[in-house]
Coordinates of C-alpha atoms in Angstrom, one line a residue:
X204 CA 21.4 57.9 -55.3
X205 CA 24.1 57.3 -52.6
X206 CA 25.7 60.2 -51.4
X207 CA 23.7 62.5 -53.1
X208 CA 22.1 65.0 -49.9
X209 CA 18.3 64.9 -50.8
X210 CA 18.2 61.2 -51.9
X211 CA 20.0 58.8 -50.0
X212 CA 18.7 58.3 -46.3
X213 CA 21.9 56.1 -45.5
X214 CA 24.3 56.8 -42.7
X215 CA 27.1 58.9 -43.0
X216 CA 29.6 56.4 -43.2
X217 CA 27.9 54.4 -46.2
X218 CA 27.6 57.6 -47.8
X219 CA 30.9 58.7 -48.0
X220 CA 32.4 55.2 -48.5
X221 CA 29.3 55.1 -51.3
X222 CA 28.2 52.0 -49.9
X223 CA 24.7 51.0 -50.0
X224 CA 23.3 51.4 -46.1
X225 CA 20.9 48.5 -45.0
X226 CA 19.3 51.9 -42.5
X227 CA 19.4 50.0 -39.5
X228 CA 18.7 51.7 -36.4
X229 CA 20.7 53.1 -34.1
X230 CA 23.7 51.5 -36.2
X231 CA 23.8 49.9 -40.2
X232 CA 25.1 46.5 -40.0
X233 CA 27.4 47.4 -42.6
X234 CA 29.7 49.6 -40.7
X235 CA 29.5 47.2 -38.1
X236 CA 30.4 43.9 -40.0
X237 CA 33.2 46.3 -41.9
X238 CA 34.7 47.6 -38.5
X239 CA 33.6 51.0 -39.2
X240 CA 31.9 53.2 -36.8
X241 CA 29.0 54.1 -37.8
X242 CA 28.0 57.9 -38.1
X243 CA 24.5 57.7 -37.5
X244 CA 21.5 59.1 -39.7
X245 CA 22.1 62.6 -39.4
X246 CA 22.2 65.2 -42.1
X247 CA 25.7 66.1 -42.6
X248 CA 26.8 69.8 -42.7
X249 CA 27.2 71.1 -46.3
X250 CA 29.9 73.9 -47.3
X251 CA 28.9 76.4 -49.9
X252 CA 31.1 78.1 -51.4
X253 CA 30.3 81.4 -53.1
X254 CA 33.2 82.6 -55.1
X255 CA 32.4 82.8 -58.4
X256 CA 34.5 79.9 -59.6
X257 CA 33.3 77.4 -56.7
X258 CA 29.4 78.4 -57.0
X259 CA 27.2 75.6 -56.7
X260 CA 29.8 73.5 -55.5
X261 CA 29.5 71.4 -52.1
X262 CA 31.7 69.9 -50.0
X263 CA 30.4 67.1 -47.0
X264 CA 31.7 67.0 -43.4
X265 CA 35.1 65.0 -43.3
X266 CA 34.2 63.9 -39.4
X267 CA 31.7 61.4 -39.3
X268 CA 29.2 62.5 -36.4
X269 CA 27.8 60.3 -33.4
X270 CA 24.6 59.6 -33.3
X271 CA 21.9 61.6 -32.0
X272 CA 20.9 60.1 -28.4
X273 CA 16.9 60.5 -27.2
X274 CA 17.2 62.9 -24.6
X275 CA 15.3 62.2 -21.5
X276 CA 12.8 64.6 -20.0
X277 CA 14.2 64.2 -16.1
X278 CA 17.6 64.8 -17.2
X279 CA 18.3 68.2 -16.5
X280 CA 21.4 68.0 -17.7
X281 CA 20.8 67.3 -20.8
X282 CA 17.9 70.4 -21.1
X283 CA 18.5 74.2 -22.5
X284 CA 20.1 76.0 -19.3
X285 CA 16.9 78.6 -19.8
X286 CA 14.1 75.5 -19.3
X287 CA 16.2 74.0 -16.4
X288 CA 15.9 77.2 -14.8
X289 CA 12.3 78.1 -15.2
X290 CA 11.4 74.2 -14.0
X291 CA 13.1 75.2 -10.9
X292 CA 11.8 78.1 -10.8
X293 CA 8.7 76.9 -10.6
X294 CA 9.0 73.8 -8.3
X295 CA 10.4 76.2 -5.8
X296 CA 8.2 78.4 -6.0
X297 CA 5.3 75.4 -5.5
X298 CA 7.2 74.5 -2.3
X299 CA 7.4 78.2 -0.9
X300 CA 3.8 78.2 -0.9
X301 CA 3.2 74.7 0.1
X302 CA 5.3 73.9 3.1
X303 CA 5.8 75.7 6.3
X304 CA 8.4 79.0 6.7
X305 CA 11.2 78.4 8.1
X306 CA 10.2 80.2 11.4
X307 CA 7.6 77.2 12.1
X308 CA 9.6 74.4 10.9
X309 CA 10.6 73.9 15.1
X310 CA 6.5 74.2 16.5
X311 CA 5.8 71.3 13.2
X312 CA 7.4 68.9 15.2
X313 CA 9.7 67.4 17.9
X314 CA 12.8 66.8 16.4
X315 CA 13.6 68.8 13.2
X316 CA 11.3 68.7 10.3
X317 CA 8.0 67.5 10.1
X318 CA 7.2 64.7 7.8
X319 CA 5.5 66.6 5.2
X320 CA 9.0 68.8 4.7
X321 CA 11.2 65.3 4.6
X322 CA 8.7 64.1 2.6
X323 CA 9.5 66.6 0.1
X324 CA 13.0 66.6 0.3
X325 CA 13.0 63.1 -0.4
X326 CA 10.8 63.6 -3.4
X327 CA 13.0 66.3 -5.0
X328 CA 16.1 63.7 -4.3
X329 CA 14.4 61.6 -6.7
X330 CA 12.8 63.6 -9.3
X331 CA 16.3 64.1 -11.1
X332 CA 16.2 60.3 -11.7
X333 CA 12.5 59.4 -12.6
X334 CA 10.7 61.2 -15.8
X335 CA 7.4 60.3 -14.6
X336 CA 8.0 61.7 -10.8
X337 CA 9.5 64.4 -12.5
X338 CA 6.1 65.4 -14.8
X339 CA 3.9 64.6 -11.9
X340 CA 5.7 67.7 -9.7
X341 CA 5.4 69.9 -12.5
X342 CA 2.0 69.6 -13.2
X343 CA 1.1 70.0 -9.6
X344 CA 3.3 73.1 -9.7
X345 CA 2.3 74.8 -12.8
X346 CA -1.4 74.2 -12.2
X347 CA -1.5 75.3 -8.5
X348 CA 0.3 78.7 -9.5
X349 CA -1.7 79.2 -12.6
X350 CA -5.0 78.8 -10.8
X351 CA -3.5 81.2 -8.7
X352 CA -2.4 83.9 -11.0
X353 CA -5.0 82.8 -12.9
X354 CA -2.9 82.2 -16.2
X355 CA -4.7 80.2 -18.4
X356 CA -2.0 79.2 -20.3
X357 CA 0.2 78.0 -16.9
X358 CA -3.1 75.7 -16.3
X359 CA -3.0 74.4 -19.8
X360 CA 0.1 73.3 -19.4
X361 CA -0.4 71.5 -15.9
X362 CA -3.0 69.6 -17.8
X363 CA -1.0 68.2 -20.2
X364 CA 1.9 67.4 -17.7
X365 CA -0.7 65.6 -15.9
X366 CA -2.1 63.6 -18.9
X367 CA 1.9 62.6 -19.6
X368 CA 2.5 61.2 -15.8
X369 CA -0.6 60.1 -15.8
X370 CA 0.0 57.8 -19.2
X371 CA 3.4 57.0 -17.6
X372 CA 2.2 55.8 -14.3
X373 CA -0.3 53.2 -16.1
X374 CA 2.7 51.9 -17.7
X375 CA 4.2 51.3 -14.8
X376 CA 1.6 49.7 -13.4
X377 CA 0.9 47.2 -15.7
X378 CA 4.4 45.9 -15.9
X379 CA 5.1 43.6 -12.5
X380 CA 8.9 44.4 -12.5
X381 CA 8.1 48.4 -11.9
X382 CA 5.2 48.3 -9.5
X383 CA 7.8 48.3 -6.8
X384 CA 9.3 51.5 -7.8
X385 CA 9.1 53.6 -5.3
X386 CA 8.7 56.8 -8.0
X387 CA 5.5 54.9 -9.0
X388 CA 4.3 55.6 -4.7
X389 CA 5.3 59.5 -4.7
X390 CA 3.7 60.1 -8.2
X391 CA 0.4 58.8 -7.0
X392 CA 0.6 60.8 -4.0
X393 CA 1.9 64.1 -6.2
X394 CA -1.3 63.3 -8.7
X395 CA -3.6 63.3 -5.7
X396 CA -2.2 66.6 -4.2
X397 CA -3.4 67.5 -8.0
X398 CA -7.1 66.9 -7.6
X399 CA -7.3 68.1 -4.0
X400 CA -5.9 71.6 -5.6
X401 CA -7.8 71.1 -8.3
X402 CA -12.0 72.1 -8.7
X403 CA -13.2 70.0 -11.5
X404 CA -16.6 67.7 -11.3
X405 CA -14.3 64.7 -11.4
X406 CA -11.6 65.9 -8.9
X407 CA -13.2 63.7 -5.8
X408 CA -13.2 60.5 -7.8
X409 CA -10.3 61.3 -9.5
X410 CA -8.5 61.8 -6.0
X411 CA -10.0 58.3 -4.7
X412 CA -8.6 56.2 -7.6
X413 CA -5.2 58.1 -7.1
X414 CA -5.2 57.1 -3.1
X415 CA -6.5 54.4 -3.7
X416 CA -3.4 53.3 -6.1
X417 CA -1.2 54.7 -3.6
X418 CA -2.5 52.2 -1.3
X419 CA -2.2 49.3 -3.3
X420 CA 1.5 50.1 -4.1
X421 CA 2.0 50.0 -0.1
X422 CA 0.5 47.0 0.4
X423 CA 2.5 45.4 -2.3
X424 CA 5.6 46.0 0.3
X425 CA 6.3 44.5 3.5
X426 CA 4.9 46.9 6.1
X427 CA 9.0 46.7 7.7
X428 CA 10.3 48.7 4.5
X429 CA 8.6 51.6 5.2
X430 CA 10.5 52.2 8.1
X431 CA 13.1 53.2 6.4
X432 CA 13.9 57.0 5.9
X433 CA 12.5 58.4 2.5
X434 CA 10.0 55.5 2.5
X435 CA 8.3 56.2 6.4
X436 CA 7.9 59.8 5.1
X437 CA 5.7 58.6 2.2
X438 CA 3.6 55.3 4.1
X439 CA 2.8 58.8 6.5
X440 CA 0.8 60.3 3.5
X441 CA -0.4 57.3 2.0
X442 CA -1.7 56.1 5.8
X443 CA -3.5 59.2 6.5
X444 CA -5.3 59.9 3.0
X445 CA -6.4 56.3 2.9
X446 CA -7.7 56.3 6.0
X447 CA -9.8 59.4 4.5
X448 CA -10.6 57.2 1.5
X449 CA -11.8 53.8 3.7
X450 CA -14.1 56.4 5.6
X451 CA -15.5 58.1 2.3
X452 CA -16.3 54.7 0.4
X453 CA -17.1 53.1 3.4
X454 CA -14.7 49.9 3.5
X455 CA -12.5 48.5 6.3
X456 CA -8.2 49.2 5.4
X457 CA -5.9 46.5 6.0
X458 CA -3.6 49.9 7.6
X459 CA -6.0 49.1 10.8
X460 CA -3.7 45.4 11.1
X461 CA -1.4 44.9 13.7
X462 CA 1.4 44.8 11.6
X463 CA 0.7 48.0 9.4
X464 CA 0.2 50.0 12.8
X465 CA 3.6 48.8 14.6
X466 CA 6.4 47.5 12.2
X467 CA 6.7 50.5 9.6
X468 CA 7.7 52.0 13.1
X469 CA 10.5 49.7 13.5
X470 CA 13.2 51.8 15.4
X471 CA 11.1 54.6 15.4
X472 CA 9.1 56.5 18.5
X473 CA 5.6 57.6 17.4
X474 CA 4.0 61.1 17.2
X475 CA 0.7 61.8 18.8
X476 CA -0.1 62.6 15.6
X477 CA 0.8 58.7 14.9
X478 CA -0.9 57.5 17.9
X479 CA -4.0 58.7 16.8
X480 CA -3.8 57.4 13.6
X481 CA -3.9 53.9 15.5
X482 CA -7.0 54.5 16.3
X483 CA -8.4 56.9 13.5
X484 CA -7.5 53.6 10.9
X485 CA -10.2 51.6 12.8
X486 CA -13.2 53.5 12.3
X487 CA -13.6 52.6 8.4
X488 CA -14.6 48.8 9.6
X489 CA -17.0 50.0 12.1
X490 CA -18.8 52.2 9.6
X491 CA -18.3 48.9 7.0
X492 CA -19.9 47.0 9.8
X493 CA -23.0 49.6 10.2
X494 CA -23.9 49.6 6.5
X495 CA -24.4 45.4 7.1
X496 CA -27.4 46.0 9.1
X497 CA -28.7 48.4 6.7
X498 CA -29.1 44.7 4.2
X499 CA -30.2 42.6 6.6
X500 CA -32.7 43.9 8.6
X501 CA -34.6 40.6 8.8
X502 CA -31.7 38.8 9.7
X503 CA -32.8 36.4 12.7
X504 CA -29.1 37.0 14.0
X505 CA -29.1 41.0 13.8
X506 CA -30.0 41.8 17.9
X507 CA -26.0 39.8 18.2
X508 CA -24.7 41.5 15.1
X509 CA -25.6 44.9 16.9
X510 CA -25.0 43.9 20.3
X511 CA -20.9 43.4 18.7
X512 CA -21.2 46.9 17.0
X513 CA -22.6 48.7 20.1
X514 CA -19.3 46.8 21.8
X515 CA -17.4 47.9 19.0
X516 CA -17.9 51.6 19.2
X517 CA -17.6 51.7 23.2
X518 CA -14.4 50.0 22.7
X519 CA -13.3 52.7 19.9
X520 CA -14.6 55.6 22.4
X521 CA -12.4 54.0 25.4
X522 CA -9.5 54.1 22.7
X523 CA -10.1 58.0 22.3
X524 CA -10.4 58.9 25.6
X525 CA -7.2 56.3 26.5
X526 CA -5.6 58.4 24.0
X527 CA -6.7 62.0 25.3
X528 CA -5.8 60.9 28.7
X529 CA -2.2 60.0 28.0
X530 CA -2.0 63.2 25.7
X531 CA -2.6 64.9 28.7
X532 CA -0.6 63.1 30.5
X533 CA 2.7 63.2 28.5
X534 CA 2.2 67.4 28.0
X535 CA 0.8 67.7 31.8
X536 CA 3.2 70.8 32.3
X537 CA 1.3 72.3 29.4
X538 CA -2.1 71.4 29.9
X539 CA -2.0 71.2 34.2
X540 CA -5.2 73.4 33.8
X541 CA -7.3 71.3 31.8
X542 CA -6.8 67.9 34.0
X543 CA -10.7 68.2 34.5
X544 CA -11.9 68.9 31.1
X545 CA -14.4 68.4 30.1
X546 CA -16.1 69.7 33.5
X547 CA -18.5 72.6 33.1
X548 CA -16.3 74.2 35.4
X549 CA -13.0 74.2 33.3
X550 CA -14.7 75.1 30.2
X551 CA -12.6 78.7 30.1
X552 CA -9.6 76.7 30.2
X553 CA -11.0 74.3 27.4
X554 CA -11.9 77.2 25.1
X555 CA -7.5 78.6 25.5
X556 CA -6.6 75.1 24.6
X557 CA -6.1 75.8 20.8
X558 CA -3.9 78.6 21.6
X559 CA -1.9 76.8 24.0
X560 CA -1.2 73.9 22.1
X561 CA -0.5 75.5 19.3
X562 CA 2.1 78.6 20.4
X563 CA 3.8 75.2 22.4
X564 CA 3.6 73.3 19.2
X565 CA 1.0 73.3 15.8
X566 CA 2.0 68.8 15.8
X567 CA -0.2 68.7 19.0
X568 CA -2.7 70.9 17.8
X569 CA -3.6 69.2 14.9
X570 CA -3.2 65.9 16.6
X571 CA -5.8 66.9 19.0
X572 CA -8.0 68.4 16.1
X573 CA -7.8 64.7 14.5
X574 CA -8.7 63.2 18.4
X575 CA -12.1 65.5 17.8
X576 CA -12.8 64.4 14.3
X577 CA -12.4 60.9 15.3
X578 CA -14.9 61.5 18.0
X579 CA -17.5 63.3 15.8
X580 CA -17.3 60.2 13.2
X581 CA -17.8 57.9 16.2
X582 CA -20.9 59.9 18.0
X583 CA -22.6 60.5 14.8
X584 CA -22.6 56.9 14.3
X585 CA -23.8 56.0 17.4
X586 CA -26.5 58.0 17.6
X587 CA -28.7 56.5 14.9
X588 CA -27.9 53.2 16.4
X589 CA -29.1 53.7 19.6
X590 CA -32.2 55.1 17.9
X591 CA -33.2 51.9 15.9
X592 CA -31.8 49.9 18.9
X593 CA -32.1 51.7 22.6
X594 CA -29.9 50.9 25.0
X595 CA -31.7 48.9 28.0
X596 CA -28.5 48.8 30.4
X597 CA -29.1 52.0 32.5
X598 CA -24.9 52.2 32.4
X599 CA -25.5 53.3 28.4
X600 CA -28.1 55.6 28.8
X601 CA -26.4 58.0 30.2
X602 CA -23.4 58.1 27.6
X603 CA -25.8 58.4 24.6
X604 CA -27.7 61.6 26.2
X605 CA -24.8 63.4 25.9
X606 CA -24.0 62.8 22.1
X607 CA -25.0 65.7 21.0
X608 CA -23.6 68.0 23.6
X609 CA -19.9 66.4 23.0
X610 CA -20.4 66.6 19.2
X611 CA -21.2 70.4 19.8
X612 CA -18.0 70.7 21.9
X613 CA -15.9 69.1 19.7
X614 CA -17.0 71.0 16.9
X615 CA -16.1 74.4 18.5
X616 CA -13.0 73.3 19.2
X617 CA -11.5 72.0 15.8
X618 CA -13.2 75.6 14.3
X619 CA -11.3 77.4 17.1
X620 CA -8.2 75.8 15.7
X621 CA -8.2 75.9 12.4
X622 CA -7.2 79.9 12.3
X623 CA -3.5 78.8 13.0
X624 CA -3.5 76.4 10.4
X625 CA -4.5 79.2 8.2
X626 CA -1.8 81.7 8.9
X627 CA 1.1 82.5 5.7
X628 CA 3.3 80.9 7.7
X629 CA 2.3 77.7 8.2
X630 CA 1.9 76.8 4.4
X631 CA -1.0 75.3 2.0
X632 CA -0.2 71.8 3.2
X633 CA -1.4 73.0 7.1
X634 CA -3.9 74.5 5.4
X635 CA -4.8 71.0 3.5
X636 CA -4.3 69.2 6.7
X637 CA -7.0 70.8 8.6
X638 CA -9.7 69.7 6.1
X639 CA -11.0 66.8 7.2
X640 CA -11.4 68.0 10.6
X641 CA -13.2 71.0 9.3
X642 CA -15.2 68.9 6.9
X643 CA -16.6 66.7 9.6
X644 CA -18.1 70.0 11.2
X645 CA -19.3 71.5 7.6
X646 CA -21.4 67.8 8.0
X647 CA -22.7 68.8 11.6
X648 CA -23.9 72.3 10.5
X649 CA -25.3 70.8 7.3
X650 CA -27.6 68.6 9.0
X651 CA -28.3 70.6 11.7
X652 CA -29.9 72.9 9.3
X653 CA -32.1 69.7 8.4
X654 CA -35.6 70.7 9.2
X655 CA -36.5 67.9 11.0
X656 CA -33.5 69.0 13.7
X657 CA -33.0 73.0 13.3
X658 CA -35.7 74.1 15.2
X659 CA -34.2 72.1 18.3
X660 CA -31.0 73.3 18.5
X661 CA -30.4 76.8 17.1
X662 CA -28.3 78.1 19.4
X663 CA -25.9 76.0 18.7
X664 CA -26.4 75.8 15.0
X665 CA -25.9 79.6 15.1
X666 CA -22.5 79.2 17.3
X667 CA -21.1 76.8 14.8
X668 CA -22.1 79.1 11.7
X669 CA -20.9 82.1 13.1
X670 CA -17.2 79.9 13.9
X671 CA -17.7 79.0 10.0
X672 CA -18.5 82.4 8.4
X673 CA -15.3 83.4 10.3
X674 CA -12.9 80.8 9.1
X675 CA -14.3 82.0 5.1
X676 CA -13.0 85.1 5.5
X677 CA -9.9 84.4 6.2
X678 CA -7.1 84.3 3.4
X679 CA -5.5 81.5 4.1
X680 CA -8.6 79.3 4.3
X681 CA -8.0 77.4 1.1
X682 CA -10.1 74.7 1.3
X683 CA -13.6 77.0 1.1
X684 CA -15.0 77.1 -2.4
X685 CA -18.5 78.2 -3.4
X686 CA -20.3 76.7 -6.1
X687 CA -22.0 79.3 -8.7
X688 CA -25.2 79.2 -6.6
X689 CA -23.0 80.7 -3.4
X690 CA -24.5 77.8 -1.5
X691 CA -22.0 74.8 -1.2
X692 CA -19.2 74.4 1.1
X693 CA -16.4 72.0 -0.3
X694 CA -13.8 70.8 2.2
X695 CA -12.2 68.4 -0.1
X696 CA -12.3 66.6 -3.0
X697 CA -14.2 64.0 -1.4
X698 CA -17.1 65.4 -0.2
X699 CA -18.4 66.2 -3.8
X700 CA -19.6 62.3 -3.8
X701 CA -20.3 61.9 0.2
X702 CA -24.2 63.3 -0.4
X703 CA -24.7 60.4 -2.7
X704 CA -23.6 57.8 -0.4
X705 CA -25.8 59.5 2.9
X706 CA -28.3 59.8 0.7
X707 CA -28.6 55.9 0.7
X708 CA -28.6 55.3 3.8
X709 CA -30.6 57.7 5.4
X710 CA -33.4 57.3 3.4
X711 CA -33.7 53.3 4.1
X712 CA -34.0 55.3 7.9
X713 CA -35.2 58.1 7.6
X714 CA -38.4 58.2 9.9
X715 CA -36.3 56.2 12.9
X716 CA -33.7 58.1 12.4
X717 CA -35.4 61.5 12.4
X718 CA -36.2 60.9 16.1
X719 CA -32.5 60.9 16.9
X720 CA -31.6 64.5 18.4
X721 CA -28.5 64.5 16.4
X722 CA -28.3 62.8 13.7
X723 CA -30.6 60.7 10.5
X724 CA -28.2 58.5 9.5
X725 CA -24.9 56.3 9.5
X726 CA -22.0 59.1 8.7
X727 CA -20.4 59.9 5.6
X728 CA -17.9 62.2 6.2
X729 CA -14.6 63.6 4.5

């Protein structure tokens, strides 16, 4: 009946004109074709009066009311003050943990804050105006502090934000219009950070699809666009972590291009950490271009198809030592002791190196840690090479016998470095950043413990192990986990698939390659 609370669903304004109310949504056409305002769908207040004479008796709300709006989840304006307040709460406490103190902000970079800080200042700009930016932060905060207080009920609830950002970023991406969103790039990266602070099965694959996403959203983008602030700070992230993912599934990036290593750049002067990420972006198409030789070992044309890798790699090795000698150069007052390196002689210089650099500034430390991981991914791919192919100009020879000794020596170095990355002060994401380096020595020691290579070189095994056991014990080491057996090292999300993928390879090799006194096979590293 109309007007009648419990029976007629009908907007206000039919029901107390006693009109019949076509229940169009968000307004009857009714009210609108009778120049009414419509007063929405909402049950109306009811007065009861309980003096005896007016018991029973009602009396309906003489104001119509507006109509209820759908309130969005990033609008905190719109939220309970309470909820607003523990969501901030919680994001800042995320970033207290993740980012640097404020005492290391100045040894993070040259000029004010490092990119990871701008990066997220410009992602808490814009989390205000994106719902699914806005879930993806809070699931990366609510699970990272759970797992850390271990709160089950914290974690819960990190899952779930994640299940909603992650439903919200598929929208996005299948509509054309919003893939150029630029939300849709920092919750890829934020849903990443996820599964590297996350210890699933799944996390490593997981983390791949997310970078890889991320990737494909840069690319969609002229490479000149992300030279502007905000969107530089983000290509950074994406750059470096798909660089990681090109190594891990072994394909070349089009971030190795001309264009993608100069223009995002535009009006900008390059870090050494930037510099040599030039180079570092290269190395996922020489490792593509290894694995060919792997499928066409019958190939008439394979002695030329080697003879260009072999020139390949030398001319990758020329770029890291180009890029270790103008290093050198540009921070000469700093480094006027290690001119030599790496001489015998200077070694006790060499060993103070991760100190110096790092009380001077932690940017050029953990540039130089990436200029040794670079070289350990380059030597441990030469190495089989030249086994299945021997150099015959006595100018190679040379080079090659010292593989192993400069893979040693680089491996010591990046474990004497990572401590400083692991103080409270310098944040999880130094912590983070450290990873890759570290998990391209975790590879050394593992196969060094190989048996068809321990017995030749335990001393150093033992030196690199002992560097290892130390780094474990050490709070801030966040990126060791053990597996229920005590046995497994983790370095990343990535590495949980890396075994599969060496696996292959090395075992197409494996009785060429176990001559090599380094290495049995192509690297697969995180």
């Amino acid at each position: 009946m109309v007007g009648v609370p419990g029976r007629s669903k009908g907007c206000s304004t039919c029901k107390r004109r006693k009109k019949r109310c076509d229940l169009q949504q968000p307004t009857c056409i009714n009210c609108t074709k009778s120049g009414f305002v419509c007063g929405g769908y909402a049950r109306d207040l009811v007065f009861v009066h309980v003096a005896e004479k007016g018991r029973g008796q009602y009396k309906p709300s003489s104001e119509p009311r507006e109509p209820l709006k759908a309130i969005s989840l990033a609008d905190v304006r719109c939220k309970e003050l309470n909820r607003t307040a523990l969501e901030l709460g919680l994001l800042n406490a995320f970033w207290r943990i993740y980012l640097p103190k404020d005492a290391l902000l100045a040894v993070h970079s040259y000029e004010g804050p490092s990119s990871v800080v701008r990066w997220a200042q410009y992602t808490c700009r814009y989390v205000s105006e994106s719902d699914m930016l806005r879930c993806a932060l809070l699931a990366l905060s609510v699970n990272k502090l759970g797992r850390m207080n271990r709160d089950r009920a914290k974690i819960e609830q990190g899952i779930e934000l994640y299940g909603r950002a992650l439903q919200q970023l598929a929208e996005t991406m299948r509509s054309s219009k919003c893939r150029n969103r630029f939300d849709a790039l920092v919750a890829c990266r934020l849903l990443a950070l996820y599964e590297e602070l996350n210890d699933s099965i799944t996390s490593g694959r997981n983390w791949g699809r997310h970078i890889n996403g991320l990737v494909e959203f840069i690319q969609i983008r002229p490479p000149e666009i992300y030279a502007l602030p905000g969107k530089h700070e983000i290509f950074l992230e994406a750059r470096y972590n798909g660089f990681i993912a090109a190594l891990t599934d072994r394909r070349p990036s089009f971030l190795a291009s001309t264009d993608w290593t100069t223009k995002p750049w535009t009006g900008r002067t390059k870090t050494p950490t930037d510099t040599i990420m030039d180079v570092l972006v290269q190395l996922p198409s020489l490792i593509s271009a290894l694995d060919s030789i792997t499928v066409s070992i019958e190939d008439p044309g394979l002695e030329s198809r080697v003879t260009m890798i072999k020139a390949q790699c030398w001319r990758l090795h020329n770029l890291l030592q180009t890029w270790n000698e103008d290093f050198t150069t540009t921070n000469s007052d700093l480094l006027h002791q290690l001119q030599q390196w790496p001489g015998e002689e200077n070694m006790s210089a060499q060993d103070q190196l991760p100190e110096m650099l790092a009380k001077h500034h932690l940017s050029l430390l953990y540039a130089m840690t990436l200029y040794w991981a670079g070289c350990i991914v380059l030597l441990r791919a030469m190495a089989p090479l030249y086994v299945m192919f021997p150099a015959t100009d006595p100018l190679e020879i040379e080079p090659v016998s010292l593989l192993h000794t400069n893979v040693n020596k680089y491996c010591l170095q990046i474990l004497r470095s990572a401590p400083y990355f692991y103080e409270p002060e310098a944040g999880l994401a130094a912590a983070m950043s450290i990873s890759f380096p570290v998990g391209c020595v975790a590879r050394v020691i593992q196969y060094q413990k190989l048996p068809a290579t321990e017995d030749d070189h335990d001393e150093d095994l033992e030196h690199l192990e002992r560097a290892m056991e130390g780094l474990e014990l050490m709070s801030g080491a966040t990126w060791v986990s053990r597996s229920e057996s005590g046995a497994e090292l983790l370095t990343g999300p990535m590495l949980q698939e890396q075994e599969q993928m060496a696996g292959r390879w090395a075992g197409r090799y494996r009785v060429a390659c176990s001559k090599c006194p380094f290495e049995s096979g192509i690297p697969s590293l995180s």
